Coordinates of C-alpha atoms in Angstrom, one line a residue:
X314 CA 8.4 9.8 -62.7
X315 CA 4.7 9.4 -63.6
X316 CA 3.3 6.0 -62.9
X317 CA 2.6 3.9 -66.0
X318 CA -1.1 3.8 -67.0
X319 CA -2.8 0.6 -65.9
X320 CA -3.9 -1.7 -68.7
X321 CA -7.5 -1.5 -69.6
X322 CA -9.6 -4.5 -68.5
X323 CA -12.6 -3.9 -70.7
X324 CA -12.9 -6.6 -73.4
X325 CA -14.1 -5.7 -76.8
X326 CA -17.0 -7.7 -78.1
X327 CA -16.6 -9.2 -81.6
X328 CA -17.9 -6.7 -84.2
X329 CA -19.9 -7.7 -87.2
X330 CA -20.8 -4.7 -89.4
X331 CA -22.4 -6.1 -92.6
X332 CA -22.9 -3.3 -95.1
X333 CA -23.6 -3.0 -98.8
X334 CA -20.9 -4.5 -101.0
X335 CA -18.4 -2.3 -102.8
X336 CA -19.3 -1.4 -106.3
X337 CA -16.9 -1.0 -109.2
X338 CA -15.5 2.5 -110.0
X339 CA -14.9 3.5 -113.5
X340 CA -11.5 5.1 -113.7
X341 CA -9.4 6.1 -116.7
X342 CA -6.0 4.3 -116.2
X343 CA -4.1 7.0 -118.1
X344 CA -5.6 10.2 -116.7
X345 CA -6.8 8.9 -113.3
X346 CA -10.2 10.5 -114.0
X347 CA -13.0 9.2 -111.7
X348 CA -16.6 9.2 -113.0
X349 CA -18.9 12.0 -111.7
X350 CA -21.1 9.5 -109.9
X351 CA -18.5 8.8 -107.3
X352 CA -20.2 9.5 -103.9
X353 CA -18.8 12.1 -101.5
X354 CA -17.1 10.5 -98.5
X355 CA -18.2 11.8 -95.2
X356 CA -16.9 11.5 -91.7
X357 CA -18.9 12.8 -88.7
X358 CA -17.6 13.0 -85.1
X359 CA -20.4 13.8 -82.8
X360 CA -19.9 14.6 -79.1
X361 CA -23.4 15.9 -78.4
X362 CA -25.9 13.1 -79.3
X363 CA -24.8 10.4 -76.7
X364 CA -24.2 11.0 -73.0
X365 CA -21.4 8.4 -72.6
X366 CA -19.6 8.0 -76.0
X367 CA -18.3 9.8 -79.0
X368 CA -20.2 8.8 -82.1
X369 CA -18.2 8.3 -85.3
X370 CA -20.2 8.0 -88.5
X371 CA -18.6 7.1 -91.8
X372 CA -20.4 7.3 -95.2
X373 CA -19.2 6.6 -98.8
X374 CA -22.2 5.7 -100.9
X375 CA -22.5 1.9 -101.2
X376 CA -18.7 1.4 -101.2
X377 CA -18.1 1.0 -97.5
X378 CA -18.0 -2.8 -97.2
X379 CA -17.3 -4.1 -93.8
X380 CA -14.7 -1.4 -92.8
X381 CA -13.3 -3.7 -90.2
X382 CA -10.0 -2.1 -91.1
X383 CA -11.4 1.1 -89.6
X384 CA -12.3 -0.8 -86.4
X385 CA -8.7 -2.0 -86.1
X386 CA -7.3 1.5 -86.9
X387 CA -9.3 3.1 -84.2
X388 CA -8.2 0.5 -81.7
X389 CA -4.6 1.4 -82.5
X390 CA -5.5 4.9 -81.2
X391 CA -6.1 3.6 -77.7
X392 CA -9.9 3.8 -78.2
X393 CA -12.6 1.4 -77.2
X394 CA -15.4 0.7 -79.7
X395 CA -18.3 -0.1 -77.3
X396 CA -20.9 -0.4 -80.1
X397 CA -21.0 -0.6 -83.9
X398 CA -24.0 -0.3 -86.2
X399 CA -24.6 -0.3 -89.9
X400 CA -27.4 1.7 -91.4
X401 CA -28.6 1.5 -95.0
X402 CA -31.0 3.9 -96.7
X403 CA -31.6 4.3 -100.4
X404 CA -28.6 2.0 -101.2
X405 CA -26.4 4.3 -99.2
X406 CA -24.6 2.6 -96.3
X407 CA -23.1 4.2 -93.2
X408 CA -21.1 2.7 -90.4
X409 CA -21.7 4.1 -86.9
X410 CA -19.2 3.6 -84.1
X411 CA -19.7 4.5 -80.4
X412 CA -16.2 5.2 -79.1
X413 CA -14.7 5.9 -75.7
X414 CA -11.2 6.2 -74.2
X415 CA -9.8 3.0 -72.7
X416 CA -10.8 4.3 -69.3
X417 CA -14.3 5.2 -70.4
X418 CA -15.8 8.5 -71.3
X419 CA -16.0 10.6 -74.5
X420 CA -13.1 11.6 -76.6
X421 CA -12.9 15.3 -75.9
X422 CA -9.3 16.4 -76.4
X423 CA -9.1 18.3 -79.7
X424 CA -5.8 16.6 -80.7
X425 CA -7.3 13.1 -80.1
X426 CA -10.4 14.1 -82.1
X427 CA -8.3 15.3 -85.0
X428 CA -6.1 12.1 -84.8
X429 CA -9.4 10.0 -84.8
X430 CA -10.7 11.9 -87.8
X431 CA -7.5 11.5 -89.8
X432 CA -7.3 7.8 -88.8
X433 CA -10.7 7.2 -90.4
X434 CA -9.9 9.2 -93.5
X435 CA -6.5 7.5 -94.0
X436 CA -8.1 4.1 -93.6
X437 CA -10.7 5.0 -96.2
X438 CA -7.9 6.2 -98.6
X439 CA -6.0 2.9 -98.0
X440 CA -8.9 0.5 -98.7
X441 CA -10.9 2.8 -101.0
X442 CA -8.3 4.8 -102.9
X443 CA -10.9 6.2 -105.3
X444 CA -12.2 8.3 -102.3
X445 CA -9.0 10.4 -102.7
X446 CA -10.6 12.1 -105.7
X447 CA -13.0 13.8 -103.2
X448 CA -10.9 14.2 -100.1
X449 CA -8.4 16.9 -99.1
X450 CA -5.9 14.2 -98.1
X451 CA -3.4 12.0 -99.8
X452 CA -1.1 12.7 -102.9
X453 CA -2.4 15.0 -105.6
X454 CA -5.6 15.7 -103.8
X455 CA -8.0 18.2 -105.4
X456 CA -8.5 21.7 -104.0
X457 CA -11.8 22.9 -102.6
X458 CA -13.3 26.1 -103.9
X459 CA -15.7 26.3 -101.0
X460 CA -15.7 29.8 -99.4
X461 CA -15.3 30.0 -95.7
X462 CA -18.5 30.8 -93.8
X463 CA -18.9 31.4 -90.0
X464 CA -22.4 31.5 -88.6
X465 CA -23.2 32.2 -84.9
X466 CA -26.6 31.7 -83.3
X467 CA -27.8 31.2 -79.8
X468 CA -28.6 27.6 -78.7
X469 CA -32.3 26.6 -78.2
X470 CA -32.0 26.7 -74.4
X471 CA -30.2 30.1 -74.4
X472 CA -27.3 28.7 -72.4
X473 CA -24.6 28.9 -75.0
X474 CA -23.9 29.9 -78.6
X475 CA -23.7 27.6 -81.6
X476 CA -20.8 28.4 -84.0
X477 CA -20.9 26.7 -87.4
X478 CA -17.7 26.8 -89.5
X479 CA -17.8 25.7 -93.1
X480 CA -14.5 25.9 -94.8
X481 CA -12.1 23.9 -97.0
X482 CA -10.9 20.9 -95.1
X483 CA -7.2 20.3 -94.2
X484 CA -5.2 18.4 -91.6
X485 CA -5.0 20.2 -88.3
X486 CA -8.0 22.4 -89.0
X487 CA -9.8 21.5 -85.8
X488 CA -6.7 22.3 -83.7
X489 CA -6.5 25.7 -85.3
X490 CA -10.2 26.5 -84.7
X491 CA -9.9 25.5 -81.1
X492 CA -6.8 27.6 -80.6
X493 CA -8.7 30.6 -82.1
X494 CA -11.5 30.2 -79.6
X495 CA -8.9 30.0 -76.8
X496 CA -7.2 33.2 -78.0
X497 CA -10.4 35.1 -77.5
X498 CA -11.2 33.4 -74.1
X499 CA -14.2 31.4 -75.5
X500 CA -14.8 28.0 -74.0
X501 CA -15.9 25.0 -76.2
X502 CA -18.5 22.8 -74.4
X503 CA -19.0 20.3 -77.2
X504 CA -18.5 19.9 -81.0
X505 CA -19.7 18.0 -84.0
X506 CA -16.9 17.5 -86.6
X507 CA -18.2 16.8 -90.1
X508 CA -15.9 16.1 -93.0
X509 CA -17.8 16.2 -96.3
X510 CA -15.3 15.3 -99.0
X511 CA -13.2 18.5 -99.5
X512 CA -15.2 20.6 -97.0
X513 CA -15.3 20.7 -93.2
X514 CA -18.7 21.6 -91.7
X515 CA -18.0 21.8 -88.0
X516 CA -20.4 23.0 -85.3
X517 CA -19.3 24.1 -81.8
X518 CA -21.3 24.9 -78.7
X519 CA -19.4 27.6 -76.9
X520 CA -19.7 30.0 -73.9
X521 CA -18.1 33.2 -72.8
X522 CA -17.9 33.7 -69.0
X523 CA -20.5 30.9 -68.6
X524 CA -23.1 32.2 -71.1
X525 CA -23.8 32.8 -74.8
X526 CA -21.8 35.3 -76.8
X527 CA -23.2 38.8 -76.8
X528 CA -23.3 40.6 -80.1
X529 CA -19.9 42.3 -79.7
X530 CA -18.3 39.0 -78.7
X531 CA -20.0 37.1 -81.6
X532 CA -18.6 39.6 -84.1
X533 CA -15.1 39.2 -82.6
X534 CA -15.3 35.4 -82.8
X535 CA -16.6 35.6 -86.4
X536 CA -13.9 38.0 -87.5
X537 CA -11.1 36.0 -85.7
X538 CA -12.1 32.7 -87.3
X539 CA -12.6 34.2 -90.7
X540 CA -9.3 36.1 -90.6
X541 CA -7.4 33.0 -89.3
X542 CA -8.9 30.6 -91.8
X543 CA -8.8 32.7 -95.0
X544 CA -7.2 36.1 -94.4
X545 CA -8.2 39.7 -94.0
X546 CA -9.6 40.0 -97.5
X547 CA -12.5 37.7 -96.5
X548 CA -13.7 39.9 -93.6
X549 CA -17.0 41.5 -94.3

């Protein structure tokens, strides 16, 4: 039998994340209509900008508040928040968390990244239920009309390819994209996962046999992702 994992000894420092206070939301109690000025909630998971930690950035206009509930929720996922910041610009607040596994290092497993993303979104839905009007989660959520777009370019250093996927968001989307890459033998080196309300805007740095995708491979990857995400009728 596998040996039990040793308990982590790292202690979390107390987190104080003062942000703009929540503002009232005008909602029709009968129809559930939410006013058009409701900001678009956004969750970004970035594995490229920091060498040692995964960066989680959460934005929802000026409605974030302290979001200490998100800190607790991420802790329940066996993650260690090593640093937390609050940024405010033009009355728009964002909370930024630097996250590692309990043993240190970035969160790189696709399933754990997807669990982290859904944890943050579910926490937002719980404490800011009005965000459900612009998220593809929760009961009676709206449907996105965003067309699926896959764009492939070569990275600035020429060592890999950058694949940007913009498509309607849904639970399990990241896992399906990673599986599609694996099906065509493409390796994912790093990723930035960006949830913008009803839309996923994800960017992957990928290689094929240690280098960037050649034109034929780029076409194969683009067609595979487009077919898997939205069907044959969307192939150009």
